[in-house]
Short mmCIF file of C-alpha atoms and ligand atoms in Angstrom, two decimals:
data_model
loop_
_atom_site.label_atom_id
_atom_site.label_comp_id
_atom_site.label_asym_id
_atom_site.label_seq_id
_atom_site.Cartn_x
_atom_site.Cartn_y
_atom_site.Cartn_z
CA MET A 1 52.89 147.40 53.80
CA ILE A 2 55.75 149.32 52.66
CA LEU A 3 57.69 148.18 50.69
CA ALA A 4 61.46 149.21 50.88
CA ASN A 5 63.81 146.54 49.52
CA ILE A 6 63.39 142.97 48.03
CA GLU A 7 63.21 141.18 51.85
CA ASP A 8 59.36 143.31 52.31
CA TYR A 9 58.28 142.30 48.69
CA ARG A 10 59.03 138.54 50.07
CA THR A 11 57.45 139.01 52.94
CA LEU A 12 54.19 140.13 51.10
CA ALA A 13 54.76 137.60 48.13
CA ARG A 14 54.21 134.93 51.64
CA LYS A 15 50.98 136.45 52.72
CA ARG A 16 49.54 136.30 48.95
CA LEU A 17 50.48 132.48 47.63
CA PRO A 18 49.37 129.08 48.66
CA HIS A 19 51.96 127.76 51.01
CA PHE A 20 54.00 125.08 48.36
CA LEU A 21 54.87 127.41 45.94
CA PHE A 22 55.83 129.89 48.36
CA GLU A 23 58.12 127.46 49.40
CA TYR A 24 58.96 126.05 45.98
CA ILE A 25 60.50 129.61 44.82
CA ASP A 26 62.76 130.44 48.28
CA GLY A 27 63.72 127.16 49.38
CA GLY A 28 66.86 125.58 48.65
CA ALA A 29 68.98 121.86 47.83
CA PHE A 30 69.03 119.46 50.84
CA SER A 31 69.74 121.88 54.30
CA GLU A 32 70.02 125.62 52.09
CA THR A 33 73.99 125.82 53.03
CA THR A 34 74.83 127.06 49.72
CA LEU A 35 71.39 129.39 49.51
CA ARG A 36 71.97 131.32 52.58
CA ASN A 37 75.51 131.02 51.85
CA ASN A 38 74.87 133.17 48.42
CA SER A 39 73.59 136.38 49.82
CA ALA A 40 75.48 136.22 53.18
CA ASP A 41 79.11 136.09 51.21
CA LEU A 42 77.90 139.40 49.14
CA GLN A 43 77.50 140.61 52.13
CA THR A 44 80.90 140.16 53.35
CA ILE A 45 82.40 142.27 50.65
CA ALA A 46 83.24 145.67 51.37
CA LEU A 47 82.51 148.61 49.31
CA ARG A 48 85.35 150.94 49.31
CA GLN A 49 84.51 154.70 50.13
CA ARG A 50 86.06 157.31 48.34
CA VAL A 51 84.70 160.60 47.84
CA LEU A 52 84.66 164.29 46.30
CA ARG A 53 84.83 162.85 42.77
CA ASP A 54 81.68 164.84 41.38
CA VAL A 55 79.25 162.38 41.43
CA SER A 56 76.13 164.03 40.03
CA SER A 57 76.08 162.97 37.08
CA VAL A 58 76.00 158.55 37.21
CA SER A 59 74.90 156.16 34.62
CA THR A 60 73.64 152.58 35.36
CA ALA A 61 73.73 151.75 31.58
CA THR A 62 75.56 149.50 29.73
CA THR A 63 76.54 147.08 26.79
CA LEU A 64 76.11 143.26 26.66
CA PHE A 65 76.65 140.74 23.90
CA GLY A 66 76.66 143.97 21.77
CA LYS A 67 73.49 145.26 22.78
CA GLU A 68 72.45 148.52 25.27
CA TYR A 69 70.60 148.20 28.50
CA ALA A 70 69.24 150.34 31.31
CA MET A 71 71.47 148.62 33.92
CA PRO A 72 73.23 145.20 34.11
CA LEU A 73 70.86 143.53 35.48
CA GLY A 74 68.29 140.65 33.85
CA LEU A 75 65.69 138.10 34.59
CA SER A 76 66.70 134.90 35.67
CA PRO A 77 64.87 131.45 34.25
CA ILE A 78 62.03 130.52 36.39
CA GLY A 79 59.70 127.37 36.34
CA ILE A 80 56.30 128.35 36.57
CA ALA A 81 56.97 131.50 37.39
CA GLY A 82 53.95 131.92 35.75
CA LEU A 83 51.79 130.73 38.41
CA ASN A 84 52.40 133.57 40.93
CA ALA A 85 50.23 135.98 39.18
CA ARG A 86 48.04 135.85 36.06
CA ARG A 87 49.78 134.46 33.07
CA GLY A 88 52.63 136.11 35.49
CA GLU A 89 56.13 135.16 32.69
CA VAL A 90 53.78 137.79 29.61
CA GLN A 91 53.41 140.63 32.76
CA ALA A 92 57.65 139.99 33.67
CA ALA A 93 58.48 140.28 30.25
CA GLN A 94 57.04 143.37 29.68
CA ALA A 95 58.06 144.87 32.98
CA ALA A 96 61.58 143.82 31.97
CA GLU A 97 61.04 145.38 28.46
CA GLU A 98 59.56 148.53 29.78
CA ALA A 99 62.67 148.92 32.27
CA GLY A 100 65.33 148.16 29.14
CA VAL A 101 66.14 144.92 30.79
CA PRO A 102 66.71 141.08 29.18
CA PHE A 103 64.24 138.69 30.50
CA CYS A 104 64.94 135.18 29.91
CA LEU A 105 62.29 132.54 29.41
CA SER A 106 62.29 129.04 31.42
CA THR A 107 62.17 126.36 29.15
CA VAL A 108 59.70 124.78 31.49
CA SER A 109 57.42 127.81 31.92
CA ALA A 110 53.72 128.61 32.38
CA CYS A 111 53.33 130.54 29.11
CA ALA A 112 54.91 129.73 25.94
CA ILE A 113 57.39 131.32 24.07
CA ASP A 114 55.00 132.74 21.59
CA GLU A 115 52.59 133.99 24.27
CA VAL A 116 55.39 135.40 25.92
CA ARG A 117 56.83 136.87 22.52
CA ALA A 118 53.69 138.21 21.39
CA ALA A 119 53.30 140.33 23.98
CA VAL A 120 56.36 141.93 24.04
CA ASN A 121 58.16 144.29 21.38
CA ASN A 122 61.20 142.70 21.55
CA PRO A 123 62.96 138.79 21.16
CA ILE A 124 63.71 137.34 25.04
CA TRP A 125 66.10 134.89 26.17
CA PHE A 126 65.41 131.47 26.06
CA GLN A 127 67.23 129.15 28.49
CA LEU A 128 66.80 125.43 27.71
CA TYR A 129 67.76 121.97 29.58
CA MET A 130 69.55 119.00 28.38
CA ILE A 131 66.42 116.68 27.24
CA LYS A 132 66.70 113.03 26.26
CA ASP A 133 64.29 113.49 23.07
CA ARG A 134 66.77 114.92 21.03
CA GLY A 135 63.92 115.70 18.35
CA PHE A 136 61.89 117.52 21.34
CA LEU A 137 64.50 119.39 21.80
CA ARG A 138 65.26 120.93 18.49
CA GLU A 139 62.41 121.45 18.19
CA ILE A 140 61.38 123.35 20.98
CA LEU A 141 64.89 125.21 19.73
CA ALA A 142 63.09 126.28 16.26
CA ARG A 143 60.63 126.96 17.84
CA ALA A 144 62.81 129.66 20.17
CA LYS A 145 64.64 130.60 16.65
CA ALA A 146 60.94 131.91 15.19
CA ALA A 147 59.65 133.71 18.01
CA GLY A 148 63.49 135.86 17.20
CA THR A 149 65.49 134.59 19.77
CA ASP A 150 68.63 135.45 19.51
CA THR A 151 70.05 134.67 23.06
CA LEU A 152 69.83 131.39 24.38
CA LEU A 153 71.06 129.87 27.89
CA PHE A 154 71.70 126.31 28.25
CA THR A 155 71.27 125.19 31.72
CA VAL A 156 74.31 122.52 32.62
CA ASP A 157 73.64 122.56 36.70
CA MET A 158 70.42 119.96 36.74
CA PRO A 159 71.54 116.77 34.71
CA VAL A 160 69.70 115.20 38.01
CA PRO A 161 67.20 116.78 40.31
CA ALA A 162 68.28 117.28 44.11
CA THR A 163 65.55 117.02 46.51
CA ARG A 164 64.43 120.16 48.25
CA TYR A 165 62.79 119.63 51.28
CA ARG A 166 60.46 121.92 51.60
CA ASP A 167 59.21 120.67 48.31
CA MET A 168 58.14 117.34 50.10
CA ARG A 169 57.27 119.08 53.02
CA SER A 170 54.60 121.60 51.14
CA GLY A 171 52.95 118.55 49.34
CA LEU A 172 54.77 119.63 45.99
CA SER A 173 56.76 116.52 45.05
CA SER A 174 55.98 113.69 47.86
CA GLY A 175 53.08 111.54 48.04
CA THR A 176 50.47 110.34 45.47
CA ILE A 177 49.30 112.42 43.24
CA LEU A 178 45.70 112.46 44.68
CA GLN A 179 47.36 113.49 47.79
CA ARG A 180 49.34 116.56 46.71
CA LYS A 181 46.81 118.01 45.18
CA ILE A 182 44.06 117.73 48.31
CA THR A 183 47.18 118.96 50.30
CA ARG A 184 47.68 122.10 47.27
CA ALA A 185 43.81 122.69 47.02
CA ARG A 186 43.50 123.00 50.99
CA GLN A 187 46.48 126.07 50.79
CA VAL A 188 44.97 127.66 47.66
CA LEU A 189 41.81 127.92 49.96
CA MET A 190 43.60 129.83 52.07
CA ARG A 191 45.18 132.03 49.66
CA PRO A 192 41.35 133.25 48.14
CA GLN A 193 43.21 136.28 45.88
CA TRP A 194 45.66 134.15 44.02
CA ALA A 195 43.01 131.36 43.40
CA TRP A 196 41.15 134.25 42.13
CA ASP A 197 43.69 136.09 39.83
CA VAL A 198 46.08 133.20 39.05
CA GLY A 199 44.02 130.02 40.02
CA LEU A 200 40.85 130.47 37.91
CA PHE A 201 41.62 133.19 35.46
CA GLY A 202 45.55 132.33 35.09
CA ARG A 203 44.58 128.93 33.26
CA PRO A 204 45.78 126.89 31.58
CA HIS A 205 48.41 125.99 34.12
CA THR A 206 50.05 123.97 32.20
CA LEU A 207 54.28 124.00 31.43
CA GLY A 208 53.37 126.35 27.33
CA ASN A 209 56.57 124.76 25.96
CA ILE A 210 56.22 121.37 26.85
CA ALA A 211 52.21 120.93 26.08
CA PRO A 212 53.18 120.01 22.14
CA VAL A 213 54.47 116.18 23.44
CA LEU A 214 51.70 115.89 26.34
CA GLY A 215 48.55 117.48 25.38
CA ASP A 216 47.06 120.58 26.80
CA ASN A 217 44.83 118.77 29.42
CA ALA A 218 47.99 117.19 31.62
CA GLY A 219 48.22 118.83 34.51
CA ILE A 220 51.05 120.49 36.69
CA ASP A 221 51.83 117.20 38.06
CA GLU A 222 51.95 115.18 34.97
CA PHE A 223 54.32 117.16 34.17
CA TRP A 224 56.89 116.92 36.48
CA SER A 225 56.89 113.28 36.14
CA TRP A 226 57.31 113.61 32.60
CA LEU A 227 60.46 116.28 33.85
CA ALA A 228 61.29 113.70 35.64
CA GLN A 229 61.49 111.07 33.34
CA ASN A 230 62.84 113.52 30.18
CA PHE A 231 66.14 115.47 31.66
CA ASP A 232 69.28 113.90 30.86
CA PRO A 233 71.82 112.73 33.34
CA THR A 234 74.03 111.38 30.34
CA VAL A 235 74.63 114.95 29.26
CA THR A 236 78.40 115.45 28.42
CA TRP A 237 80.44 118.44 26.71
CA ALA A 238 80.27 116.85 23.12
CA ASP A 239 76.24 117.81 23.07
CA ILE A 240 77.22 121.39 24.34
CA ASP A 241 78.93 121.59 21.27
CA ARG A 242 76.65 119.69 18.78
CA ILE A 243 74.09 122.29 20.51
CA ARG A 244 76.76 125.20 20.04
CA ALA A 245 77.53 124.52 16.23
CA GLU A 246 73.21 124.53 15.45
CA TRP A 247 72.54 127.49 17.25
CA ASP A 248 73.35 130.76 15.57
CA GLY A 249 72.59 132.86 18.17
CA LYS A 250 74.85 134.07 21.39
CA PHE A 251 74.87 130.64 23.04
CA ILE A 252 75.17 131.13 27.67
CA ILE A 253 76.33 128.30 29.09
CA LYS A 254 74.35 128.82 32.97
CA GLY A 255 75.97 126.89 35.89
CA ILE A 256 79.26 127.51 36.04
CA LEU A 257 81.21 127.35 39.19
CA ASP A 258 84.67 125.99 38.07
CA SER A 259 87.33 127.92 36.18
CA GLU A 260 88.43 124.62 34.72
CA ASP A 261 84.80 124.70 33.07
CA ALA A 262 84.67 128.30 32.05
CA LYS A 263 88.17 126.94 30.26
CA GLN A 264 85.52 124.64 28.53
CA ALA A 265 82.77 126.43 27.63
CA ALA A 266 85.28 128.73 26.02
CA SER A 267 86.71 126.11 24.27
CA ILE A 268 83.59 125.23 22.82
CA GLY A 269 82.63 128.53 21.42
CA ALA A 270 80.01 130.03 23.98
CA ASP A 271 79.72 133.13 23.70
CA GLY A 272 79.39 133.84 28.00
CA ILE A 273 78.44 131.68 31.56
CA ILE A 274 76.11 132.70 33.91
CA VAL A 275 78.37 131.86 37.16
CA SER A 276 75.80 130.27 39.14
CA ASN A 277 75.05 127.63 41.54
CA HIS A 278 70.80 127.83 40.26
CA GLY A 279 70.56 129.99 43.29
CA GLY A 280 71.21 127.34 45.70
CA ARG A 281 69.03 124.85 44.16
CA GLN A 282 71.23 121.81 43.13
CA LEU A 283 74.24 120.82 44.47
CA ASP A 284 74.27 122.24 48.73
CA GLY A 285 77.23 122.42 49.76
CA ALA A 286 78.52 124.03 46.61
CA LEU A 287 80.44 127.55 46.54
CA SER A 288 78.77 130.78 46.19
CA SER A 289 78.64 132.26 42.86
CA ILE A 290 79.90 135.18 44.60
CA ARG A 291 83.48 133.37 45.82
CA ALA A 292 83.61 131.50 43.01
CA LEU A 293 83.21 134.47 40.76
CA PRO A 294 86.68 135.65 41.06
CA ASP A 295 88.79 132.70 39.63
CA ILE A 296 86.45 132.38 36.81
CA ALA A 297 87.27 136.08 36.26
CA ASP A 298 90.73 135.57 36.34
CA ALA A 299 90.63 132.17 33.90
CA VAL A 300 88.09 133.54 31.02
CA GLY A 301 87.49 137.33 31.82
CA ASN A 302 89.02 137.80 28.68
CA ASP A 303 87.21 135.04 26.89
CA LEU A 304 83.63 135.10 27.88
CA GLY A 305 81.02 137.40 29.52
CA ILE A 306 80.47 136.52 32.59
CA ILE A 307 77.09 137.16 34.40
CA LEU A 308 76.78 135.98 37.75
CA ASP A 309 73.23 135.18 39.81
CA SER A 310 72.83 133.42 42.44
CA GLY A 311 71.63 135.23 45.79
CA VAL A 312 71.49 139.02 44.69
CA ARG A 313 69.53 141.02 46.23
CA SER A 314 70.40 144.62 46.18
CA GLY A 315 72.33 147.52 43.43
CA LEU A 316 75.28 146.78 46.13
CA ASP A 317 75.27 143.32 45.36
CA VAL A 318 75.53 143.75 41.86
CA VAL A 319 78.01 146.54 42.31
CA ARG A 320 80.04 143.92 44.47
CA ALA A 321 79.54 141.68 41.57
CA LEU A 322 81.09 143.54 38.66
CA ALA A 323 84.03 144.49 41.18
CA LEU A 324 84.50 140.77 41.33
CA GLY A 325 85.28 140.70 36.94
CA ALA A 326 81.15 140.14 36.41
CA ASN A 327 79.70 142.08 32.86
CA PHE A 328 76.32 141.46 34.06
CA VAL A 329 73.74 139.88 36.95
CA MET A 330 70.62 137.91 36.58
CA ILE A 331 68.65 137.63 39.61
CA GLY A 332 66.00 134.82 39.94
CA ARG A 333 63.86 134.82 43.30
CA PRO A 334 64.04 138.64 43.78
CA TRP A 335 61.72 139.05 39.97
CA VAL A 336 59.30 136.19 41.70
CA TYR A 337 58.71 137.61 45.16
CA ALA A 338 57.90 141.02 43.29
CA LEU A 339 55.34 139.26 40.49
CA ALA A 340 53.43 137.18 43.46
CA ALA A 341 52.87 140.93 44.99
CA ARG A 342 52.09 142.95 42.87
CA GLN A 343 52.17 141.36 39.83
CA LYS A 344 53.35 143.61 36.73
CA LYS A 345 53.90 146.64 38.48
CA GLY A 346 55.81 144.97 41.24
CA VAL A 347 58.62 143.64 38.69
CA ARG A 348 58.81 147.34 37.54
CA GLU A 349 59.06 148.66 40.94
CA ILE A 350 62.29 145.92 42.22
CA LEU A 351 63.70 147.34 38.70
CA ASP A 352 63.37 150.59 40.08
CA ILE A 353 65.18 149.63 43.39
CA PHE A 354 68.23 147.87 42.11
CA LYS A 355 68.86 150.58 40.06
CA ASN A 356 68.58 153.45 42.40
CA GLU A 357 70.37 151.27 44.88
CA MET A 358 73.23 150.54 42.32
CA ARG A 359 73.54 154.65 40.78
CA VAL A 360 73.99 155.20 44.80
CA ALA A 361 76.69 152.42 45.30
CA MET A 362 78.57 153.80 42.61
CA ALA A 363 78.46 157.80 43.78
CA LEU A 364 79.49 156.64 47.04
CA SER A 365 82.41 154.44 45.38
CA GLY A 366 83.24 157.42 43.44
CA ASN A 367 82.48 155.37 40.10
CA THR A 368 80.12 157.89 37.66
CA SER A 369 79.83 154.62 34.45
CA VAL A 370 79.44 151.17 34.72
CA ASN A 371 82.84 150.34 32.98
CA THR A 372 85.08 152.04 36.43
CA ILE A 373 83.58 149.56 38.92
CA LYS A 374 86.84 147.27 39.16
CA ARG A 375 88.05 145.35 42.22
CA ASP A 376 90.25 148.69 43.07
CA SER A 377 86.13 149.65 44.31
CA LEU A 378 86.26 147.18 46.70
CA VAL A 379 88.58 147.15 49.86
CA ASN A 380 90.74 144.31 50.53
CA LEU A 381 90.25 143.03 53.77
C1 FMN B 1 61.99 128.51 41.89
C2 FMN B 1 62.93 128.82 40.84
C3 FMN B 1 63.32 128.18 39.76
C4 FMN B 1 64.28 127.97 38.45
N1 FMN B 1 63.40 127.54 37.59
C5 FMN B 1 64.94 127.49 36.72
C6 FMN B 1 64.56 127.00 35.89
O1 FMN B 1 63.66 126.76 34.77
N2 FMN B 1 66.38 126.87 34.55
C7 FMN B 1 67.03 127.68 35.46
O2 FMN B 1 67.80 127.43 34.24
N3 FMN B 1 66.93 128.31 36.38
C8 FMN B 1 66.06 127.93 36.72
N4 FMN B 1 66.39 128.29 38.53
C9 FMN B 1 67.53 129.22 39.06
C10 FMN B 1 67.37 130.46 38.74
O3 FMN B 1 67.35 130.87 36.80
C11 FMN B 1 68.52 131.35 39.13
O4 FMN B 1 69.66 130.89 38.37
C12 FMN B 1 68.51 131.54 40.29
O5 FMN B 1 67.29 131.73 40.98
C13 FMN B 1 69.12 133.35 41.06
O6 FMN B 1 69.32 133.25 42.24
P1 FMN B 1 68.58 133.78 42.98
O7 FMN B 1 66.83 133.12 42.93
O8 FMN B 1 69.11 133.71 44.19
O9 FMN B 1 68.35 135.36 42.36
C14 FMN B 1 65.25 128.74 38.88
C15 FMN B 1 65.15 128.98 40.90
C16 FMN B 1 63.77 129.05 41.54
C17 FMN B 1 64.31 129.56 43.21
#
C-alpha cells in the first residue's frame, strides 16, 4: 500500500488495530460534529498564492519558549497511545526527537514517564489532568520534574468525560468487565500481528504513570474505572493558579476555546495555551479550533504562546493555523495512526510528510520563513 498522506496511514491503522482500539482513536463525542468541523473548517481557509519571489531556500525551523524546533509541529498527548505498537510511546518519542519536534506524554500513557525518558536524549513534555487526590497529583508532578520535564501541559477541557458512542459500541466502555473482555479478545484474534507485537510482547498493558496507586497487576478496565472516579470536576482557576505557582517550568493550559478564558490564562501567568477542543472528543457542537483561533490570537497574541491542535491533517493546515495567529501546531490522531500502521518509522514518515507539505505551501504562498506567515498569507474571502 502506498502511503502518501495521513488518510492513507489512517486506512492502514484500521487494518492493523483491533476494532475497539481503532474506534477509540478515531472517534469523537456524541454525533461527532465538532470532530468533523475541525478538519472541514481548515479546508475552507484559502491560502494566498504569490509568485516570482525566489523561494529557492525555504526554512520551516522555528523557536518556541526559547527552544529551536525543525518545524512548528509537535505530538499531542494521547491516552494509551502505547498500545498502538509495542511500547508505543517510547517509539513515538524517539521518532519526534529524531525529527526535531516535541513529544508530549499523556498522564494516562501506557509507558511511564521514566521509561520514555530513558529512551530519548532530551526531556519530553508532560501532560497532566486535575486528579482529586492532590497528594498523588504532586507525586506525578515531582516524577515529571525528576525526569527533566520543563514543559507541562495542563488539560482543562475534561472536568467530566463526554460520551463517545463508538467506545460504547466497540466494547471499550459499555457492558460488564467480563463482556468487554470477551468482545475485545474476539477483536484481538482478528488482528494476529497486533496480538503478537503488542498483546504478547508489549506488556505490561497498564497506565504507567498511574500504576503506583493501583499496583502493576491492574488491567485497563480497572484503570478506566479509577480514572472515572478520580478526575476532578470541581477544578477551577484557583486550582490552576496554585499548580502554576508550584511548577517552575513552562506552563501551558490545554483546551482553551474562548478569548475570555485565554485572558484568564494570561492573568495567572501561563506561558502559553493550546487552542483545542480535545480533537472533538469533549463538547460536541463547540467551535472548531481553527474558527476559535483568530479571536483568541487578537485577545492574547502578545501575552502568550499560542498553540493550536484539533483537525490538523497536513502541512497546509499548519500554514493556515500560523497565518491565523498560532505560533505552533500539534497533532493527535495523525501520529497515532502512523504508529499503529508502521511503528516508529511511520511516525518519522508522517513528520516528513508534514514538513514537505509545509515547505511547498510556504514556497507557493511566497513565504521563505515561518515568521513571515501572517494573515495576509490568506485570501480574505
Ligand atoms: C485517542 C485520543 C486520546 C487522547 N488522550 C488525551 C490525553 O490523555 N490527554 C490530553 O490532554 N488530550 C488527549 N487527547 C486530545 C489530544 O491531545 C489532542 O488535543 C487531539 O487529539 C487533537 O486533535 P486531532 O486528533 O484532530 O489532531 C486525546 C485524543 C485522542 C484522539
